[in-house]
XYZ file of C-alpha atoms in Angstrom:
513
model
C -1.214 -12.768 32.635
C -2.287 -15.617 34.565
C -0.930 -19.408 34.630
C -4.358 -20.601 33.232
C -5.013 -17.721 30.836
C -1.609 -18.763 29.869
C -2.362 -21.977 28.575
C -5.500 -21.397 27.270
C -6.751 -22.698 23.973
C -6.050 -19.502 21.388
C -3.961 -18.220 23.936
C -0.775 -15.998 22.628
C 1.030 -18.023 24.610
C -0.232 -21.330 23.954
C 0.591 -23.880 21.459
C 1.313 -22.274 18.203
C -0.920 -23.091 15.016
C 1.026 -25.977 13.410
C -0.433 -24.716 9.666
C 0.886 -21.266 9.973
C 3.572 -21.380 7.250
C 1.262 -23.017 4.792
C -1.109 -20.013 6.108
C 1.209 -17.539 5.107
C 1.506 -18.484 1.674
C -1.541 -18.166 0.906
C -1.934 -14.880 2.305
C 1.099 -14.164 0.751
C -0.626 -15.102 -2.511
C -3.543 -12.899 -2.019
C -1.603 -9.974 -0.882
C 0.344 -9.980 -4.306
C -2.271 -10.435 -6.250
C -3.757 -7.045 -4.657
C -0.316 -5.328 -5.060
C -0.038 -6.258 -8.426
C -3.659 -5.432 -9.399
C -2.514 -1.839 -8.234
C -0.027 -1.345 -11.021
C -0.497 -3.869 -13.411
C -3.922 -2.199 -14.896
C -2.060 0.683 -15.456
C 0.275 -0.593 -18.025
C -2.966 -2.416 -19.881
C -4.694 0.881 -19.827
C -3.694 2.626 -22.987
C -4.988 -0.716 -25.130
C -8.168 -1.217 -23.065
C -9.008 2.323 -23.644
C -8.749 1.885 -27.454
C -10.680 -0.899 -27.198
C -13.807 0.040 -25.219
C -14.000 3.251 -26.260
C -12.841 5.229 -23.241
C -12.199 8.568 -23.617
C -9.270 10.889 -22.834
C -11.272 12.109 -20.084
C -12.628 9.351 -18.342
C -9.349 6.646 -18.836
C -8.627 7.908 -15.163
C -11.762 6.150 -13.812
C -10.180 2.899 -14.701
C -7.866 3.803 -11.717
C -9.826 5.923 -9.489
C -13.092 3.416 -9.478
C -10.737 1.000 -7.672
C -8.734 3.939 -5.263
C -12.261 4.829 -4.051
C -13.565 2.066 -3.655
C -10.612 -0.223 -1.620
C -9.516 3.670 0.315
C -12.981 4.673 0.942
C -14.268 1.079 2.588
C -11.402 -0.097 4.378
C -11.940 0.591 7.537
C -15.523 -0.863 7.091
C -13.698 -4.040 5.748
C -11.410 -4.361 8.666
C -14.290 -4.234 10.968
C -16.463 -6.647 9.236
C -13.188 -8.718 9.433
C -13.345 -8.503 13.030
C -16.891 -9.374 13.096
C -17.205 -12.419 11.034
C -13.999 -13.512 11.634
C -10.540 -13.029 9.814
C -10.663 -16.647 7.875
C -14.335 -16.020 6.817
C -13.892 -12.038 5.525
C -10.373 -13.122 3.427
C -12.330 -16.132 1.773
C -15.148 -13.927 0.857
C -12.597 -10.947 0.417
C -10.969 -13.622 -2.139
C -14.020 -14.887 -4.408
C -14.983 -11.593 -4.609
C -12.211 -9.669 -5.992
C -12.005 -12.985 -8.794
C -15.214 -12.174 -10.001
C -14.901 -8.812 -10.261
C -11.347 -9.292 -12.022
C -13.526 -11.729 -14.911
C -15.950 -9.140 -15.125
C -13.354 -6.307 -16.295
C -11.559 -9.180 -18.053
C -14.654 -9.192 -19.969
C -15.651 -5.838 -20.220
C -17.611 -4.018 -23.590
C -17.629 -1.141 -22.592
C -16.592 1.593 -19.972
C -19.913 1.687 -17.632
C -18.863 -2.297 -17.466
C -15.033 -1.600 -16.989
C -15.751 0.994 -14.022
C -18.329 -0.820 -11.792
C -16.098 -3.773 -12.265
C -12.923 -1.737 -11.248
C -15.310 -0.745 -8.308
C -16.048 -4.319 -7.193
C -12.322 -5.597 -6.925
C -11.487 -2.077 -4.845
C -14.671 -3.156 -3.221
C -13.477 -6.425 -2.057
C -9.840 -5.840 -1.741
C -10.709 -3.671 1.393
C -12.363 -6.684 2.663
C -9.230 -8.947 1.551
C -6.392 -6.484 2.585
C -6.920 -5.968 6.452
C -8.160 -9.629 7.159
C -4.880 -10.607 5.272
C -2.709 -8.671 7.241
C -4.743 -8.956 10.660
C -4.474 -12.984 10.056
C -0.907 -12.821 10.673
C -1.237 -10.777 13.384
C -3.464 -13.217 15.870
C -1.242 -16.423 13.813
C 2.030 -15.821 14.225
C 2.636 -14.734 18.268
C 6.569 -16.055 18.555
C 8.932 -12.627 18.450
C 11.108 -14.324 15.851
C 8.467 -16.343 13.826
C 6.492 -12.709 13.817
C 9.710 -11.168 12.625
C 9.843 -13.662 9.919
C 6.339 -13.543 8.922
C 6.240 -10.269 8.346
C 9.389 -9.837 6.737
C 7.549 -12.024 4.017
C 4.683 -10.125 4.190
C 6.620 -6.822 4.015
C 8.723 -7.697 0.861
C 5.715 -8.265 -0.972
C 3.707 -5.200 0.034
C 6.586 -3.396 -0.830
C 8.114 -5.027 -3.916
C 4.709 -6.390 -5.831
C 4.294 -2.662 -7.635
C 7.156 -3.263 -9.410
C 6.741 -6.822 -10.184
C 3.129 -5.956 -11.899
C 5.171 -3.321 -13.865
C 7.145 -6.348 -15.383
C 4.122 -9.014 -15.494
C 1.428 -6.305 -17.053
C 4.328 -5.584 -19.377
C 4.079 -9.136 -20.295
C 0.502 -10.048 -20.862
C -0.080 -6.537 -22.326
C 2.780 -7.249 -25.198
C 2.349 -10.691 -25.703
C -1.312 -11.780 -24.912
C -4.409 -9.228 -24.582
C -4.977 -6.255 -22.208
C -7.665 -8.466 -20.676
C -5.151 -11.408 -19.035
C -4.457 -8.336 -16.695
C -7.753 -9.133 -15.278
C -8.231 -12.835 -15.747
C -4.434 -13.240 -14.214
C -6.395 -12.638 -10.918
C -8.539 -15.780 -11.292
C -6.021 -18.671 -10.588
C -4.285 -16.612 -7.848
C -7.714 -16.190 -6.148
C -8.521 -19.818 -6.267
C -5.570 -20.940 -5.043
C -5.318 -18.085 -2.085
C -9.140 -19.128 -0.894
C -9.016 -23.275 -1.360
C -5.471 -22.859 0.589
C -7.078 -20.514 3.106
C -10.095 -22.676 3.604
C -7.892 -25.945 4.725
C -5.342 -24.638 5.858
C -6.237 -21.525 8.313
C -7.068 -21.894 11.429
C -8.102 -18.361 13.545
C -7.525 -18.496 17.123
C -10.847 -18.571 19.462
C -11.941 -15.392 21.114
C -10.449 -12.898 18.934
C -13.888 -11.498 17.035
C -14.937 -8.365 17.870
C -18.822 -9.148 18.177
C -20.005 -5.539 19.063
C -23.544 -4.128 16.990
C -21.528 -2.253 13.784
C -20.821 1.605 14.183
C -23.590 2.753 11.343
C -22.799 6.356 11.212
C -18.556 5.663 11.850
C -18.945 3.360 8.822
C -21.125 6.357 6.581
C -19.147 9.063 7.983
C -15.467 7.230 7.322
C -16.484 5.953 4.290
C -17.957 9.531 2.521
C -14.475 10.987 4.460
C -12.352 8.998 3.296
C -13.976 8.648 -0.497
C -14.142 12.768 -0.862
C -10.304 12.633 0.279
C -9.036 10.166 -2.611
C -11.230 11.979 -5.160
C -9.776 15.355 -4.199
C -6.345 14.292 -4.543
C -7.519 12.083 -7.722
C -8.883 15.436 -9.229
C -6.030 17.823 -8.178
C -4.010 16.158 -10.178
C -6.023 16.359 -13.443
C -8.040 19.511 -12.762
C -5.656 21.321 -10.560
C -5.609 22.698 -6.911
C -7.973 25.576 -7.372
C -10.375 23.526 -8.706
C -13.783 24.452 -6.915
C -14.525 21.459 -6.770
C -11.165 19.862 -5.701
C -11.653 22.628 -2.710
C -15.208 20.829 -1.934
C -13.722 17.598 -1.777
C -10.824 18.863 0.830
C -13.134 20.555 2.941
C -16.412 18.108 3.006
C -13.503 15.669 3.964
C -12.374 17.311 6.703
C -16.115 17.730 8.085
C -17.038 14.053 7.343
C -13.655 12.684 9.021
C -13.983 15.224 12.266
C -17.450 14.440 12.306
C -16.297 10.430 12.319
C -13.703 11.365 15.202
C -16.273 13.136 17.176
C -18.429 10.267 16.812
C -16.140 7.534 17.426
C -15.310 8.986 20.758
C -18.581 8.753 21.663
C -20.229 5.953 21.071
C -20.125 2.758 22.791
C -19.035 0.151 19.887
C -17.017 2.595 17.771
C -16.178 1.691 13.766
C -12.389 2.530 14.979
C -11.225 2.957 18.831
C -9.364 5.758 18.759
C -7.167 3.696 20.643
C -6.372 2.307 17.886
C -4.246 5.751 16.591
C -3.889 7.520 19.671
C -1.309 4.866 20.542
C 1.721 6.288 19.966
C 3.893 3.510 18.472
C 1.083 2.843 16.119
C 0.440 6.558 15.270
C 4.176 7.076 14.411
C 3.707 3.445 12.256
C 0.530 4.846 10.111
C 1.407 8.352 9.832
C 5.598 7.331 9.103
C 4.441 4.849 6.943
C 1.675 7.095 4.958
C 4.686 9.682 4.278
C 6.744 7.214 2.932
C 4.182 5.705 0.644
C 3.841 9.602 -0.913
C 7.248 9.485 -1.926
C 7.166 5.872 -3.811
C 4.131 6.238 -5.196
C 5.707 9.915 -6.687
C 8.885 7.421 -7.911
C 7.041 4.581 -9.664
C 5.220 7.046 -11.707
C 8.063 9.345 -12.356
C 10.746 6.389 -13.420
C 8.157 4.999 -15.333
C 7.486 8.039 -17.124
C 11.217 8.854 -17.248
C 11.719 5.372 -18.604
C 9.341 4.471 -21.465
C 8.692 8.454 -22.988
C 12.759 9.679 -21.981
C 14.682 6.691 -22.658
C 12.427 4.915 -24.939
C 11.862 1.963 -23.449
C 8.929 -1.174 -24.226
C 6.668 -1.720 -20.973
C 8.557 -4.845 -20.382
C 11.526 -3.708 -20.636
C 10.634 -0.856 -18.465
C 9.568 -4.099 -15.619
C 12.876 -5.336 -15.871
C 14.162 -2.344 -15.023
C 12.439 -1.972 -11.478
C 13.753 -5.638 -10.754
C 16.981 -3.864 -8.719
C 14.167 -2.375 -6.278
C 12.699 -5.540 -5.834
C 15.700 -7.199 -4.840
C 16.455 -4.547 -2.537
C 12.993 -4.800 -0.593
C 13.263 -8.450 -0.769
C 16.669 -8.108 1.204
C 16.146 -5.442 3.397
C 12.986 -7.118 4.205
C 13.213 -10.734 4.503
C 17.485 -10.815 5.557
C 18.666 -7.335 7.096
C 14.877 -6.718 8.571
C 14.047 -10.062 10.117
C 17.342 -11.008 11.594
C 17.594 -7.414 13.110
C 14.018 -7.228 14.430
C 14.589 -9.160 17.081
C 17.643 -7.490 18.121
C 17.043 -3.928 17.466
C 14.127 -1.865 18.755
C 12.067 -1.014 15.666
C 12.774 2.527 15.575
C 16.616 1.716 14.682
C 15.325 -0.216 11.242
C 12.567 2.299 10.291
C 14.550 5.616 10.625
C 17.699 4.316 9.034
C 15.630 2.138 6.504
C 14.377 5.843 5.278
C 17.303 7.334 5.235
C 18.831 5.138 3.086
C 16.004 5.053 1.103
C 16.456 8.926 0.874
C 20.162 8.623 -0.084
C 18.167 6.607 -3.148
C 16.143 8.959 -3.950
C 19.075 12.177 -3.776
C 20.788 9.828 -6.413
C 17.770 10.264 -8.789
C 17.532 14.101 -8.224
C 20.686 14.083 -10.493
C 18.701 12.693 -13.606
C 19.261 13.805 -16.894
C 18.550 12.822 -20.500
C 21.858 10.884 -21.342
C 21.810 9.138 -17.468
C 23.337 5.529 -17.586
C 21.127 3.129 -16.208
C 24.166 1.228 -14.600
C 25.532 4.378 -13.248
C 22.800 6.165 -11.336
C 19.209 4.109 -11.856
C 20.749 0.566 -10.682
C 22.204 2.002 -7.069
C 19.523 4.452 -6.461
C 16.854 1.850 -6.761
C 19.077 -0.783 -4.726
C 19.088 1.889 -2.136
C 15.632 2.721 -2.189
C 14.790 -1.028 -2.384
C 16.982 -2.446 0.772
C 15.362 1.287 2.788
C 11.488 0.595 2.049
C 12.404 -3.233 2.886
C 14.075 -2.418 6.060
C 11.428 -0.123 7.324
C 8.334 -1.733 5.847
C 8.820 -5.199 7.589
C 8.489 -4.025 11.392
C 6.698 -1.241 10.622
C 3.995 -4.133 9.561
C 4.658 -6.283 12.245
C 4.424 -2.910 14.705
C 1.210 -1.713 13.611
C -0.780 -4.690 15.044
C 1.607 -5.003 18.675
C -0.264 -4.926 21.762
C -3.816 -4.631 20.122
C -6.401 -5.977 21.159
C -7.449 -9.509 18.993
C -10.657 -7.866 18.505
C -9.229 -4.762 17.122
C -6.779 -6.162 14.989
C -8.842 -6.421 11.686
C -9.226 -2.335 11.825
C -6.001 -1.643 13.145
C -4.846 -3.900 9.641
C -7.469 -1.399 7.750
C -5.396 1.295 9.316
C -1.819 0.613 7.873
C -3.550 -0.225 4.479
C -5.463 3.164 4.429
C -1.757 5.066 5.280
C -0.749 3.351 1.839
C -3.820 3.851 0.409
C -4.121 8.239 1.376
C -0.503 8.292 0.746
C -0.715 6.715 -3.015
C -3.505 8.755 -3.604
C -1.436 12.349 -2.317
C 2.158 10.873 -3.584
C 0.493 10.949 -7.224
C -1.611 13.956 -7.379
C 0.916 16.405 -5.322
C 4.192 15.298 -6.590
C 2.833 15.048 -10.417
C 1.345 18.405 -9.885
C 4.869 19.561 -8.987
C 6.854 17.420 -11.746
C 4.036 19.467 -14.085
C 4.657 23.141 -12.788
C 8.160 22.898 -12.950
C 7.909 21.575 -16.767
C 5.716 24.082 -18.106
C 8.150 26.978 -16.442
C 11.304 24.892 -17.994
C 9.674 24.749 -21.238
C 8.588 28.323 -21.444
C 12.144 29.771 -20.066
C 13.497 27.566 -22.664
C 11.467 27.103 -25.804
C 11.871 30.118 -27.840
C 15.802 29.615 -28.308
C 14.758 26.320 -29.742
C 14.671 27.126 -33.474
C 14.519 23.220 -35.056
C 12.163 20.777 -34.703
C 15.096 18.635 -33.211
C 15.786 21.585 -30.609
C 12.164 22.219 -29.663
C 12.139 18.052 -28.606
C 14.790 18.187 -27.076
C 13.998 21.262 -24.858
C 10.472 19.320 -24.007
C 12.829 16.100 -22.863
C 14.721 17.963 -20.666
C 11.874 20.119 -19.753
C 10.033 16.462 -18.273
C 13.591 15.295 -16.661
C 13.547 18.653 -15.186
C 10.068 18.070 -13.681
C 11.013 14.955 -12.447
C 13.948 15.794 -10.795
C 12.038 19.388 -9.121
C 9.295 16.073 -7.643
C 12.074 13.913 -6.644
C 13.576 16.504 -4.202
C 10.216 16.798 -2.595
C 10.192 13.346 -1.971
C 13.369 13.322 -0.749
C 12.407 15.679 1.957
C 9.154 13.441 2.637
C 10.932 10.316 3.643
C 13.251 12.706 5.642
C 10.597 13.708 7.775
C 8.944 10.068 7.909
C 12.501 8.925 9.432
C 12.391 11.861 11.778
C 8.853 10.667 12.941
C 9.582 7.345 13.384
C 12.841 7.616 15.870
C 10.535 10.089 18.031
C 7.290 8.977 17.763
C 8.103 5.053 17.748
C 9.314 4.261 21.278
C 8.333 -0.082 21.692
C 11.571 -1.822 22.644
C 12.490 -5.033 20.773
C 10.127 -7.761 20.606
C 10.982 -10.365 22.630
C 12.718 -8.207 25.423
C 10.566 -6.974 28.135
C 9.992 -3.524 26.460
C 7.494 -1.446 28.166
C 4.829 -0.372 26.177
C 1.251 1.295 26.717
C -2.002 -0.851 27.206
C -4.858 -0.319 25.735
C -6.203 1.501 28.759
C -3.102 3.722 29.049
C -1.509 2.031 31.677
C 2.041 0.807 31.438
C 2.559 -2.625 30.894
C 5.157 -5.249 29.797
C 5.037 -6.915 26.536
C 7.677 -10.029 26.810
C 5.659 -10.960 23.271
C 3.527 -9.010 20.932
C 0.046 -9.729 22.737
C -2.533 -10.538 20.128
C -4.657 -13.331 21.543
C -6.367 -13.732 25.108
């Protein structure tokens, strides 16, 4: 890079932004409140269903209005990030996703409750990659980015559980509907912050025409992919129409590859993926997303219908994990990260997130919370912490400013696909192995007392069969990020690919011209 280039206004190695910490709290704000919004409904559910009159059969909408909606448009979102500008798309992003909250908050019925679950997923997929790709073009120091992101990464990771413990809360003590109108105030403050505060760096919008048929083809793709996952897991596998989703998926999203290697503006550069240090970030990450997403649901389960637990009781519970992230992300993350090249925190960070997750394969009925759930969620806390921090930081190094609102789209649709599969396949499994429990098991059972007790152990048992698959999952995501994941430590002159697939050295993580 040249002396002038160097010193340019916007540059990545000018002056920093002196409002970047005040940025980052905002963004921090907005990022929990879509984290939370992710699990928090969930607890509200069973009382907003009695309430509007939901049936059995349609409660899942509630939660699959908003999967579609945020996993199916977020590439689109990152783009129009990159078009309009990061600050504009996460204000917008922002007022959005507040009025969509008030009009569930408000909601008579179910037509209401859907289309406004719809709108938030809607404008979360705005919010989400301009959040992310903010940071990325912000913060260009090796040790501030470390930092940052360490932030950034504790909250991505740890904000599931803490709507477990706030839902809990406004469900118990308030009305279903604070679950929505919660949203509100964190908006407002997020976007007024934002607003005064941010200031984007110049020459890093991406002001290309828009990729029409990427953005159908991705979005119909993507869409038919959460919806057959969605359905497996209420329908089952061999569901014809579960099989239509799979396979009009993998049309649409070859179709979208085909496409986007073709034309001259694409929707997403396939340089974008085909990078390997990025590639091993979205697909490592994606894996590892299955396997939590399997856990929260399972413990959950486990927790309130095994052990007997209230809702926010069953928050407290998680609060272990949440420590964990926060210190594997913001203390053992950041102060390695700048050390360590970021394959030595992901792969370990798994691992031991794996060892976590062995501990909870030896569940059972009578299992004391002290004595298995507190270490095994430590572990899995201070693993996903670890790992999620530069894996966040990674999946923006050495892209293009331009690209860097769809390369944010990217890590959040790894979470997004992986919540999606983590649910349906691993409760599908948990299921399968109940039912064959409970049928080896049930006749023996001659009391009333007997029979409930062989259907308790017959969901522990089904829990456990899950947890072992996700053991194995974040297995292979370690395995995939020590090979795949080759950048050397930021801050040392790791070699690294360019955009063009030349070598080049990266002293800093290039994000601005």
């Amino acid at each position: 890079m040249s002396e002038t280039a160097a010193k340019a206004p916007g540059s990545a190695l000018g002056a920093a932004d002196p409002n970047r910490w005040k940025a980052l709290a905002f963004i921090a704000i907005a990022q929990l409140m879509v984290v939370l919004d992710a699990t928090i409904v969930n607890i509200a559910l069973p009382s907003a269903q009695q309430d509007l009159g939901i049936s059995d059969g349609n409660r899942q909408w509630v939660v699959t209005a908003y999967a579609l909606a945020f996993g199916g448009l977020l590439l689109f979102g990152g783009r129009i990030a990159d078009l309009w500008g990061r600050k504009r798309a996460f204000v917008v992003g922002l007022g959005g996703f507040a009025a969509a909250s008030a009009l569930g908050g408000a909601a008579t019925n179910e037509a209401m409750m859907f289309g406004a679950r719809a709108l938030q997923g809607a404008f979360g997929a705005l919010l989400a990659p301009a959040a992310l790709s903010l940071l990325a073009v912000m913060f260009t120091d090796a040790k501030e980015r470390a930092k940052a992101f360490g932030i950034y990464g504790a909250i991505a990771g740890g904000g599931g559980a803490v709507g477990l413990i706030l839902g809990g809360f406004l469900t118990e003590y308030l009305d279903w509907r604070w679950t929505f109108f919660v949203n509100i105030p964190f908006a407002i403050v997020a976007a007024l912050g934002a607003w005064y505060v941010i200031r984007e760096p110049q020459g890093s919008r991406n002001r290309s025409t828009l990729d029409v048929p990427g953005v159908i083809l991705s979005t119909l793709g993507l869409v038919a992919l959460v919806y057959g996952f969605t359905r497996a897991e209420s329908e089952g596998w061999s569901d014809a129409t579960t099989i239509g989703m799979f396979v009009a998926s993998g049309v649409l999203l070859l179709a979208f590859v085909i496409v986007e290697a073709r034309v001259k503006a694409p929707l997403l550069p396939l340089r974008v993926v085909t990078e390997r240090n990025r590639g091993g970030v979205y697909l490592s990450l994606g894996l590892a997303i299955i396997a939590m997403f399997g856990l929260f649901l399972f413990l959950t389960y486990y927790l309130q219908i095994v052990k007997g637990y209230s809702p926010v009781k069953t928050g407290f519970a998680f609060l272990p994990m949440i420590a964990g992230m926060i210190t594997g992300s913001t203390q053992i993350g950041t102060r390695l990260m700048t050390r360590v090249a970021p394959r030595l925190l992901m792969g370990p960070g798994f691992l031991v997130a794996a060892l976590g997750m062995l501990l909870l394969t030896q569940l059972e009925i009578g299992s004391s919370y002290a004595a298995l759930l507190l270490p095994a969620m430590l572990l899995l806390g201070l693993g996903m912490g670890t790992a999620f921090m530069p894996a966040m930081s990674l999946a923006t190094l050495g892209v293009k400013p331009q690209d860097a609102g769809v390369a944010s789209a990217m890590v959040n649709t790894s979470q997004q696909v992986g919540g999606a599969i983590g649910t349906a396949l691993l409760n599908t499994i948990a299921a399968s192995a109940t039912t064959s429990y409970i049928a080896d098991h049930i006749a023996g059972a001659s009391s009333r007392s007997q029979q409930q007790l062989v259907q308790a152990q017959g969901l522990v048992q089904g829990y456990t069969a899950a947890i072992w698959f996700a053991v194995g999952i974040l297995v292979a995501a370690a395995l995939i990020a020590l090979t795949l994941i080759n950048a050397g430590r930021p801050g040392g002159t790791a070699v690294a690919s360019s955009e063009e697939g030349a070598e080049e050295e990266l002293p800093v993580p290039v994000v601005a011209h």
